[in-house]
Tab-separated table of C-alpha atoms in Angstrom:
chain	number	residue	atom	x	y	z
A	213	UNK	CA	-1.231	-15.617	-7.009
A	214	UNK	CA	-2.750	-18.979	-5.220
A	215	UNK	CA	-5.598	-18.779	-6.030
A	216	UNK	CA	-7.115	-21.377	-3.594
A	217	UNK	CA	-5.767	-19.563	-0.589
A	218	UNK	CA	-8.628	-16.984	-1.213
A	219	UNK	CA	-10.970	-19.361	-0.070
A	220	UNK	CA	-8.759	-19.807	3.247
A	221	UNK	CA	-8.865	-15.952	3.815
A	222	UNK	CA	-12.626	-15.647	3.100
A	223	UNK	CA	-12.866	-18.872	5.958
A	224	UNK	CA	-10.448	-16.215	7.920
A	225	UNK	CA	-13.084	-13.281	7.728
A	226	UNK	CA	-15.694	-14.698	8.299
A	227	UNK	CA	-14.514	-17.316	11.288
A	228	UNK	CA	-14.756	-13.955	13.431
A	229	UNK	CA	-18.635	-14.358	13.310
A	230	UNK	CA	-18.998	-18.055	11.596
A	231	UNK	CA	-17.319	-20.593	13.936
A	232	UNK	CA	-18.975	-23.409	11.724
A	233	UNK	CA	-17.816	-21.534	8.620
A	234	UNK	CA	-16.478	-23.687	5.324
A	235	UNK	CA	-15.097	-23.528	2.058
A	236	UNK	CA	-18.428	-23.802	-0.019
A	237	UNK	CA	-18.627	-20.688	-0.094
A	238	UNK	CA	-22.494	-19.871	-1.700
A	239	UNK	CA	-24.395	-21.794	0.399
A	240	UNK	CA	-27.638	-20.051	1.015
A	241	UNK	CA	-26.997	-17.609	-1.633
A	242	UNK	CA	-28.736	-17.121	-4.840
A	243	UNK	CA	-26.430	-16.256	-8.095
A	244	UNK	CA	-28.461	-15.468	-11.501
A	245	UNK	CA	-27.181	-13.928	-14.521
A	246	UNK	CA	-28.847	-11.176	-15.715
A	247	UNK	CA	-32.724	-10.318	-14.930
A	248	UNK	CA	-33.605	-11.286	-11.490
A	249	UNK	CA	-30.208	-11.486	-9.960
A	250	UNK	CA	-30.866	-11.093	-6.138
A	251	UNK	CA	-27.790	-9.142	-4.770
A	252	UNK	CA	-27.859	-5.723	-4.185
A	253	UNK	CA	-25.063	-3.864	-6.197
A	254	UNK	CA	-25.733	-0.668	-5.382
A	255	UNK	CA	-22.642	-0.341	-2.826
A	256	UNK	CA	-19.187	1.323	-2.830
A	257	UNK	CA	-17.682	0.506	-5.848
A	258	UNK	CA	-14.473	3.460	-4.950
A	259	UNK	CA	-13.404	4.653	-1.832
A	260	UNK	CA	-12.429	8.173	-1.209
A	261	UNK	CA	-9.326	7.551	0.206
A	262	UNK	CA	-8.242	5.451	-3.099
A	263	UNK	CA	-6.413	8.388	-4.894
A	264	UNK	CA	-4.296	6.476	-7.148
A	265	UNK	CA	-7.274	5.144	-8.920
A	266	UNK	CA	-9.933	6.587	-10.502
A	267	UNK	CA	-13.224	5.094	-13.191
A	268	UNK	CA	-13.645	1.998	-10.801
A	269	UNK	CA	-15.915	-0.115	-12.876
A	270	UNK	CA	-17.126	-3.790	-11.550
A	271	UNK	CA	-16.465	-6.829	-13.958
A	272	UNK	CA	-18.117	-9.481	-12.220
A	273	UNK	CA	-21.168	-10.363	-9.873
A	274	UNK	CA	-21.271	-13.530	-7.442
A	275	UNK	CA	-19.033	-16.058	-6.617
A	276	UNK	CA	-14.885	-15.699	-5.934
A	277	UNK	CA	-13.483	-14.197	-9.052
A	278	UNK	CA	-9.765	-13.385	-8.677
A	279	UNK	CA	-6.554	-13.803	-10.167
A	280	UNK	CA	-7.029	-11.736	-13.066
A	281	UNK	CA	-4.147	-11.185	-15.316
A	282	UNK	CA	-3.738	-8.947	-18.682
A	283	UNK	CA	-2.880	-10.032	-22.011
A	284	UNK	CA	0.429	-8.436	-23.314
A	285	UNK	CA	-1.597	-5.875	-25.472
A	286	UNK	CA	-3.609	-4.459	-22.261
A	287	UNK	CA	-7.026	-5.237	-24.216
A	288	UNK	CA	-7.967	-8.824	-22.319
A	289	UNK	CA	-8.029	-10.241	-19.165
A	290	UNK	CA	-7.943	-14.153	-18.142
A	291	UNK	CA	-8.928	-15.065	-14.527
A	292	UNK	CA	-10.632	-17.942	-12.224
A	293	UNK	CA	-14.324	-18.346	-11.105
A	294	UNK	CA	-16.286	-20.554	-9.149
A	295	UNK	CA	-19.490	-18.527	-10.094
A	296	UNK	CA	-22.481	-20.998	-9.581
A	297	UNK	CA	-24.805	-19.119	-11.769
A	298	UNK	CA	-22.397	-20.077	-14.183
A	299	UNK	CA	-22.538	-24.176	-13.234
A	300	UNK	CA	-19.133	-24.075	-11.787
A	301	UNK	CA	-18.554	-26.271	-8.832
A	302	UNK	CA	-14.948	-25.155	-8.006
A	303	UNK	CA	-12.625	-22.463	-10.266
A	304	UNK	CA	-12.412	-22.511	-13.574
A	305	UNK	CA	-10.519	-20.442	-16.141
A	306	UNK	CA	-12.366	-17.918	-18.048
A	307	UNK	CA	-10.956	-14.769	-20.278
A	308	UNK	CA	-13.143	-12.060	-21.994
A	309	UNK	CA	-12.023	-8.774	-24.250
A	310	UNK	CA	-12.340	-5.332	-21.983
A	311	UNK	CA	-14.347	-4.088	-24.668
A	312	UNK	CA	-16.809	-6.813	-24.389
A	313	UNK	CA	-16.592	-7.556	-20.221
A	314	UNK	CA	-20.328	-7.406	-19.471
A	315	UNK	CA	-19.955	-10.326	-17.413
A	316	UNK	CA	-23.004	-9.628	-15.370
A	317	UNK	CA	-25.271	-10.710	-18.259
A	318	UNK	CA	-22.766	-12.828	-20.213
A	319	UNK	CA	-20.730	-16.097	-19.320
A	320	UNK	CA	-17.369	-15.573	-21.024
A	321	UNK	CA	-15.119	-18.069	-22.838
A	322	UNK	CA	-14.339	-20.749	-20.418
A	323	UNK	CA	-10.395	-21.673	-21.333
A	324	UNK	CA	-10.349	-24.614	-18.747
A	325	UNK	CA	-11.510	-28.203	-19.410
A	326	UNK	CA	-14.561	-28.005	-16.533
A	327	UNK	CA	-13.063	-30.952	-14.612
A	328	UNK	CA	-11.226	-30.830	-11.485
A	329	UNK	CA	-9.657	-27.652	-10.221
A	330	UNK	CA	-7.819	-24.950	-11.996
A	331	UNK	CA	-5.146	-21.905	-10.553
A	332	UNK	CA	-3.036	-19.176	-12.147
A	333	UNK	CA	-3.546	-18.261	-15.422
A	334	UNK	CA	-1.701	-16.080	-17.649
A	335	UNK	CA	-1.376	-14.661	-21.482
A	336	UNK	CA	1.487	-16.389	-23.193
A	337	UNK	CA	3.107	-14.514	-26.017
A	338	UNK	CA	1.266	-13.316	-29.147
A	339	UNK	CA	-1.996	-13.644	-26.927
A	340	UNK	CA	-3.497	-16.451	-28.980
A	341	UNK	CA	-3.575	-18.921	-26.333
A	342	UNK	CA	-3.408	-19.351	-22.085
A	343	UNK	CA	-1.133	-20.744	-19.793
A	344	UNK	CA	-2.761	-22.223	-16.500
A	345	UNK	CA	-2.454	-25.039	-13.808
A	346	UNK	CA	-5.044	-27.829	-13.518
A	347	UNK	CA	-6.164	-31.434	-11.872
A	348	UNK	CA	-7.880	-32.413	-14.534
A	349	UNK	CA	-5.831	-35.287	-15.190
A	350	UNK	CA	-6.936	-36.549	-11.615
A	351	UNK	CA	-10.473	-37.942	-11.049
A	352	UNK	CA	-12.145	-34.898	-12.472
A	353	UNK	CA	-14.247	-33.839	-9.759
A	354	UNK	CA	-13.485	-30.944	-7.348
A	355	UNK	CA	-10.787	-31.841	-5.061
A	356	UNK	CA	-11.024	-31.852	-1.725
A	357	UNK	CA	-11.124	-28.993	0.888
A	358	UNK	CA	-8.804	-29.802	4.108
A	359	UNK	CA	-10.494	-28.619	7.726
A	360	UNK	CA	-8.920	-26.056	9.830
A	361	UNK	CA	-6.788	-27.856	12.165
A	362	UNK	CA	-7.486	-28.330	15.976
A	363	UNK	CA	-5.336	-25.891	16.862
A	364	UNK	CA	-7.248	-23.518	14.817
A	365	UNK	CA	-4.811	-22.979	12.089
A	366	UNK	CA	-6.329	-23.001	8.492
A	367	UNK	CA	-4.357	-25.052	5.487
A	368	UNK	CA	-4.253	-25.116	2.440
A	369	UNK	CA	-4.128	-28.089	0.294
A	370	UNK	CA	-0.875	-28.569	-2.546
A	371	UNK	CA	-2.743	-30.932	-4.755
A	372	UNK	CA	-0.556	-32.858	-5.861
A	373	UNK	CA	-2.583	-33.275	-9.187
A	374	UNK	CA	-1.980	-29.757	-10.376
A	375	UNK	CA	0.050	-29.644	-13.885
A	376	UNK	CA	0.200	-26.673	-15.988
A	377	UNK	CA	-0.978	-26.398	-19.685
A	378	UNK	CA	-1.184	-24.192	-22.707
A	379	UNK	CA	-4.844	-23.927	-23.882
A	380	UNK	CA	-5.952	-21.723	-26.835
A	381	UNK	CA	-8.660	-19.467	-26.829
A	382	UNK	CA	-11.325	-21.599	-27.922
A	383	UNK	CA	-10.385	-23.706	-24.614
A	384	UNK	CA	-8.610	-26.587	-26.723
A	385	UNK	CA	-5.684	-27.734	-25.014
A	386	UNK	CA	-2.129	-27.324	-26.885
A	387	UNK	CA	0.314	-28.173	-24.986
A	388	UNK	CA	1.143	-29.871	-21.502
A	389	UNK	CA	4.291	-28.154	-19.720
A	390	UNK	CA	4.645	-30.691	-16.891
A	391	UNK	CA	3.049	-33.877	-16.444
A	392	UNK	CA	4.839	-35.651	-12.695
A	393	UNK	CA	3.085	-36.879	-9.501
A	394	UNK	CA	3.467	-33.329	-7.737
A	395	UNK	CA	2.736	-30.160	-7.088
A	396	UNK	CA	3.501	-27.824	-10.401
A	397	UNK	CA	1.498	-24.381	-10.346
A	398	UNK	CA	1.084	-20.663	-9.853
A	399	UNK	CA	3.061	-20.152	-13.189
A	400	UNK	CA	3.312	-16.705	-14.726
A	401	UNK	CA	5.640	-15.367	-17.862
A	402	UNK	CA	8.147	-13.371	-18.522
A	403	UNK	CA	7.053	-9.511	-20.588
A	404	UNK	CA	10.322	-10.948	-22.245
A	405	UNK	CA	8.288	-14.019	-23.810
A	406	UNK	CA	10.876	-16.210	-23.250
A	407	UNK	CA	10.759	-18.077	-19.839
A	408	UNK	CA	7.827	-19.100	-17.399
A	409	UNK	CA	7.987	-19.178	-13.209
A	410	UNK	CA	6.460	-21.481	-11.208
A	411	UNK	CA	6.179	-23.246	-8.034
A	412	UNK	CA	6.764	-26.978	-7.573
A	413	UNK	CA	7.659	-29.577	-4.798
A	414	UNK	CA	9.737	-31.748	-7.132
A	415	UNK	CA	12.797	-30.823	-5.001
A	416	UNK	CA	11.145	-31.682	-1.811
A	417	UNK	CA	9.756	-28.443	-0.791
A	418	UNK	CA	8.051	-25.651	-2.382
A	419	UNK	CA	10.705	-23.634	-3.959
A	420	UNK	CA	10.426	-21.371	-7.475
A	421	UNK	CA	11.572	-22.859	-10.781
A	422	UNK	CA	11.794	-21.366	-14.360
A	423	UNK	CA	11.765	-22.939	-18.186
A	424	UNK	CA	11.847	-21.784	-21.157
A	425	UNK	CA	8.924	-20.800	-22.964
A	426	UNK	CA	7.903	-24.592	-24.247
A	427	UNK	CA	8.447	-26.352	-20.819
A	428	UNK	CA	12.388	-26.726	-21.570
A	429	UNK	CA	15.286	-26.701	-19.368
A	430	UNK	CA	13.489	-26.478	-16.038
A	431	UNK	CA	15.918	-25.119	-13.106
A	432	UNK	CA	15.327	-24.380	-9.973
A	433	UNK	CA	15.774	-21.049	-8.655
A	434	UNK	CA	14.709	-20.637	-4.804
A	435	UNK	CA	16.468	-22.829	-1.780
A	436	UNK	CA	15.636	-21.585	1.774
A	437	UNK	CA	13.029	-24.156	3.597
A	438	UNK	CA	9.359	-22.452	3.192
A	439	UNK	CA	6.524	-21.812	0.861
A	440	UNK	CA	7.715	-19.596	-2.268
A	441	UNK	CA	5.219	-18.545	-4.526
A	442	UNK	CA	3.122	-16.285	-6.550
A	443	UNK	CA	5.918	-15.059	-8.737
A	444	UNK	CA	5.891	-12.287	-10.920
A	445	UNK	CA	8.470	-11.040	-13.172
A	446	UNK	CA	9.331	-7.397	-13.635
A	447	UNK	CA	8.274	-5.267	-16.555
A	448	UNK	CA	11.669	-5.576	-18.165
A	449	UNK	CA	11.990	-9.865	-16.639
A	450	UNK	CA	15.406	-9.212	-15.149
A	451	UNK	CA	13.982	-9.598	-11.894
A	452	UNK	CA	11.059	-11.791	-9.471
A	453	UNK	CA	8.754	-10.502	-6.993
A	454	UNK	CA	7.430	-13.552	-4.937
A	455	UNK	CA	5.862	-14.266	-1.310
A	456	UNK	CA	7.656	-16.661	1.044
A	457	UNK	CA	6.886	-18.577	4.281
A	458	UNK	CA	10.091	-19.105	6.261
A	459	UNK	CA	9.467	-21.220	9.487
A	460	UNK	CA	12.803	-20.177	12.379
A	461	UNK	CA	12.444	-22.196	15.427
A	462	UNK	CA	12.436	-25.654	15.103
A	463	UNK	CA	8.888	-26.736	16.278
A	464	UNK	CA	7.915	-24.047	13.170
A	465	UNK	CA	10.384	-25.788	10.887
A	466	UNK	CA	8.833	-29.344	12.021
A	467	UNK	CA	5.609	-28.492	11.105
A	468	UNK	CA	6.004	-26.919	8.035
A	469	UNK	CA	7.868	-30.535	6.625
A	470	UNK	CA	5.338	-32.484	8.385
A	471	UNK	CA	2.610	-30.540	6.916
A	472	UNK	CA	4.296	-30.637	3.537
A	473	UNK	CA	4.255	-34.264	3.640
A	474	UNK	CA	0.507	-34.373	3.784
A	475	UNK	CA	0.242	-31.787	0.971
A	476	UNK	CA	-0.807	-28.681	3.114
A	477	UNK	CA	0.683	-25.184	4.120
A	478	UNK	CA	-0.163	-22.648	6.617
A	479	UNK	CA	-0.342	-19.487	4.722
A	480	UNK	CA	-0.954	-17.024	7.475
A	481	UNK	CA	2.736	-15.563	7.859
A	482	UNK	CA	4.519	-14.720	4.525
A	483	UNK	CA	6.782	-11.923	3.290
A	484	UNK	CA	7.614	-10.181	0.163
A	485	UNK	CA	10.703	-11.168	-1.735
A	486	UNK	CA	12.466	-9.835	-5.127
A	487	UNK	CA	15.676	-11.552	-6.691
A	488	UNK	CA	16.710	-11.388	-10.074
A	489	UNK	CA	15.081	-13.944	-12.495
A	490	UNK	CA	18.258	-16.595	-12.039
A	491	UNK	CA	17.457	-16.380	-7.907
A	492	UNK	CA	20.465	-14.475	-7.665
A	493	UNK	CA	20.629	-11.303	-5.288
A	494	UNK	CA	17.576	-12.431	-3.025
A	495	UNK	CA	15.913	-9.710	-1.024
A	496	UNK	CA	13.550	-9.302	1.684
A	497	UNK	CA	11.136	-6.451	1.185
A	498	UNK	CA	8.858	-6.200	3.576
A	499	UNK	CA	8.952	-7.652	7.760
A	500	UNK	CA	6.040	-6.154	8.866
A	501	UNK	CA	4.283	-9.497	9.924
A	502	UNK	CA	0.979	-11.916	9.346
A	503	UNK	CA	0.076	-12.264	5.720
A	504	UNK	CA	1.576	-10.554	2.737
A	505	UNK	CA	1.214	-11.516	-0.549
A	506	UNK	CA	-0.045	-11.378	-3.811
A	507	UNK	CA	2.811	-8.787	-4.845
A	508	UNK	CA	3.366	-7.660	-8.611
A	509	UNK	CA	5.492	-4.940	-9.567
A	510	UNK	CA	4.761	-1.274	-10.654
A	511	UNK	CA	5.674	-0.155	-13.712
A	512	UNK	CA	8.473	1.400	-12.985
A	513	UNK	CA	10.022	-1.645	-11.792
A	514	UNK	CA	11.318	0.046	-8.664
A	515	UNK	CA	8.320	-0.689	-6.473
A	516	UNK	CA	5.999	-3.720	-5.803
A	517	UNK	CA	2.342	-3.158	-5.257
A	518	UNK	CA	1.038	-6.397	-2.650
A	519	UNK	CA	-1.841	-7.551	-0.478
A	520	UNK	CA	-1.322	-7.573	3.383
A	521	UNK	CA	-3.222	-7.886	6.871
A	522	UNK	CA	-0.185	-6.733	8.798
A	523	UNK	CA	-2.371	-3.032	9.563
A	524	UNK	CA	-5.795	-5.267	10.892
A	525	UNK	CA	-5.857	-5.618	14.705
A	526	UNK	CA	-8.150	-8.677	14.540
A	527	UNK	CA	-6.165	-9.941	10.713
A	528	UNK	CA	-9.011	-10.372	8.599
A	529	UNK	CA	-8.872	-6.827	6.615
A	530	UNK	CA	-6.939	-7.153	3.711
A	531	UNK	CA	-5.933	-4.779	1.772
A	532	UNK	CA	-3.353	-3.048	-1.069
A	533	UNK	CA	0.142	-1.471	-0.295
A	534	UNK	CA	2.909	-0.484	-2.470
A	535	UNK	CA	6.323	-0.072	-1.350
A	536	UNK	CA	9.729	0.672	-2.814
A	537	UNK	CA	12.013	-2.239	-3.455
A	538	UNK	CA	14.323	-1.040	-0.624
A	539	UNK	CA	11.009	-1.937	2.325
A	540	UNK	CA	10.630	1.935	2.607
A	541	UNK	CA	7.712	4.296	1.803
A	542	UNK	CA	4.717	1.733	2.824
A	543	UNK	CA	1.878	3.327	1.376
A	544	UNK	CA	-1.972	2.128	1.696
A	545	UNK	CA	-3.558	2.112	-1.898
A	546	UNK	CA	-7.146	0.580	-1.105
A	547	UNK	CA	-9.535	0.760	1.430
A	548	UNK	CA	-12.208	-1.797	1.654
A	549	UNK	CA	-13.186	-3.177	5.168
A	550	UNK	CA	-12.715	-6.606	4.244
A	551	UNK	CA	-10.862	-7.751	1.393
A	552	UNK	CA	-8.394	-6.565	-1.575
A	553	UNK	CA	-5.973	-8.529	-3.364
A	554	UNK	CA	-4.654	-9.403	-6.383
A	555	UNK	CA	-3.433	-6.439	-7.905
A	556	UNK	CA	-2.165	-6.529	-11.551
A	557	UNK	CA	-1.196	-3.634	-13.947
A	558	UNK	CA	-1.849	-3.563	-17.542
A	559	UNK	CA	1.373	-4.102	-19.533
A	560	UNK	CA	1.209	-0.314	-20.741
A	561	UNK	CA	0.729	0.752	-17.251
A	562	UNK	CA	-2.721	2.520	-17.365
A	563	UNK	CA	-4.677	0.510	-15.698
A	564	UNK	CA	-4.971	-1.855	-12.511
A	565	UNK	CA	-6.977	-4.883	-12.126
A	566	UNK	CA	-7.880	-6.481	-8.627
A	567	UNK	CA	-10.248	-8.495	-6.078
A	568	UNK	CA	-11.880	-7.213	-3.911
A	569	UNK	CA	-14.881	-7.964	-1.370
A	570	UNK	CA	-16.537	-4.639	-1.756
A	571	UNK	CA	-20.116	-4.259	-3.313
A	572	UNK	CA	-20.884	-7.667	-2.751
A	573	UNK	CA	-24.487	-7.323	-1.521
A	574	UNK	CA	-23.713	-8.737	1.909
A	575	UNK	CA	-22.804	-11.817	0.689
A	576	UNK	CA	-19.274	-13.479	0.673
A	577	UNK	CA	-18.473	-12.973	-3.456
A	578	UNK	CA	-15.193	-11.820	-4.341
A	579	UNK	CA	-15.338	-9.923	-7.628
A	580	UNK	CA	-13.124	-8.519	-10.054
A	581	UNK	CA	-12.690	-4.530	-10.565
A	582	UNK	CA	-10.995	-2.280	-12.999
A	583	UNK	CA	-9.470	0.966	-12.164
A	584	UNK	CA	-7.486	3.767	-14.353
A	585	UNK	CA	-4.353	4.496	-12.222
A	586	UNK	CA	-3.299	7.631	-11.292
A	587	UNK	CA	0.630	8.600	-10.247
């Protein structure tokens, strides 16, 4: 999920051109919705080589749109924007019916409060109302955006304002899950209805946790020293699919903590991971190197669909995979040049949802695009 670290993989494409390159992201661009929007959209929309999906459709136009998640019946979709022709500074939470997605005219329902920053949203049970992570309750304005280090290596922050609520649709806040000095985030729910996973440092390092449903009986699920995150359970919830950073040789080990203790990762080596939902059984699924993430399981529950760079000689081509639980039969399921992540599947397994950099008029927007899929 993690959201934010889009913006460190965008920095990581275009750094190969862009030496002076930064996280505000539209500068020098012009966003408008509807008549006289300036970006040409008349690009690939579908590759060729993209045979498991098929009626590619665009939902969005300008700005970083990702993170986009289906409600339990399959007929809505919540997600994040930073869209500045919709007056959004940094990303927001927004959700809109499939039957009604013509977001290039029309702003949908913003969820979020408009202060500070927001990051992974999801449907809670019953669809009446949204589960995401905010630091709203900091300052309210947009938080700030570390600099690569010196020795070139891009972070990514852990505010340590982020707390995750229950809003309902009409963007009224219901409910407050956690509320500590800390990192609590990328939270997703069980197809079960009955527990939520999420990422916190309350233990000391960033490690998975579940609760029940209403923020109960927290417990910590994940040990080993790294970054776990982005967790997803499977379509039945007896198991998690999750990426993890896990730092071997000391001076890696050192500078994970000591970057920890100044709220920042390095998210540029990760692997895939699936235990059961009590962090039982814990398996590594992939080892194939540099960045892979975003995973989410395939209906069948016996393979994980994820985003990787491990395939890009120079590492900033992202792009979709899906492999059996087991590591074997790596397959390449999109094609785009530059970036594709975030895959989700509808809950009755029709359709996929994702990110993408394609069709983006030469500029750097990250959009949202729905596919049929096709076995």
């Amino acid at each position: 999920m993690f959201k934010n670290l889009i913006s460190i993989i965008i920095i990581l494409i275009i750094s190969v051109s862009c030496q002076n390159a930064n996280n505000n992201q539209h500068e020098g661009h012009s966003h408008a919705v509807g008549a006289g929007h300036k970006h040409d959209y008349s690009g690939i929309v579908h590759y060729e080589q993209e045979a498991h999906l098929t009626n590619v459709k665009q939902l969005t136009f300008g700005g970083d749109n990702a993170e986009a998640y289906f409600s339990f019946d399959s007929e809505m979709i919540v997600f994040q924007s930073n869209n500045p022709a919709w007056s959004l500074e940094c990303d927001q939470i927004f959700y809109t019916r499939l039957d009604n997605a013509n977001m290039g005219e029309n702003i949908p329902q913003m969820i979020s409060t408009g202060l500070g920053r927001t990051t992974c949203s999801y449907f809670m049970p019953g669809d009446t109302s949204i589960l995401f992570a905010s630091t709203h309750m900091g300052d309210g304005g947009c938080p700030h955006v570390p600099a690569p280090r010196e020795d070139g290596k891009y972070v990514w922050p852990i505010y340590a304002d982020y707390n995750i609520f229950v809003s309902d649709l009409n963007g009224k806040i219901i409910d407050t899950l956690t509320n500590r000095p800390g990192y609590d985030a990328e939270a997703t729910v069980s197809p079960r209805g009955d527990k939520i996973v999420f990422t916190s440092d309350r233990s000391g390092d960033l490690e998975l946790f579940v609760m029940d449903i209403d923020g109960s009986n927290v417990k910590q699920i994940t040990s080993g020293l790294g970054y776990d995150g982005g967790a997803f359970f499977s379509p039945d919830g007896s198991k998690l699919v999750f990426r993890a950073s896990r730092p071997t040789t000391t001076e890696e080990q050192n500078d994970y903590k000591e970057l920890l203790k100044q709220g920042l990762v390095t998210p540029t080596n990760m692997e895939i991971y699936v235990c059961d939902a009590d962090g039982s059984n814990l398996i590594q699924v992939t080892n194939l190197g540099k960045a892979n993430w975003a995973p989410y399981f395939h209906p069948s529950g016996e393979k994980i669909l994820f985003s990787s760079n491990h395939h890009s000689d120079r590492g900033y081509q992202f792009n979709i995979f899906m492999i059996n639980l087991d590591g074997t039969g790596l397959k390449q399921i999109t094609f785009d040049k530059t970036f594709d992540a975030f895959p989700m599947f509808s809950f009755d397994g029709k359709k996929l949802i994702f990110s993408s950099n394609r069709n983006n008029g030469g500029t750097r927007d990250t959009n949202l695009f729905l596919a049929d899929w096709v076995e």
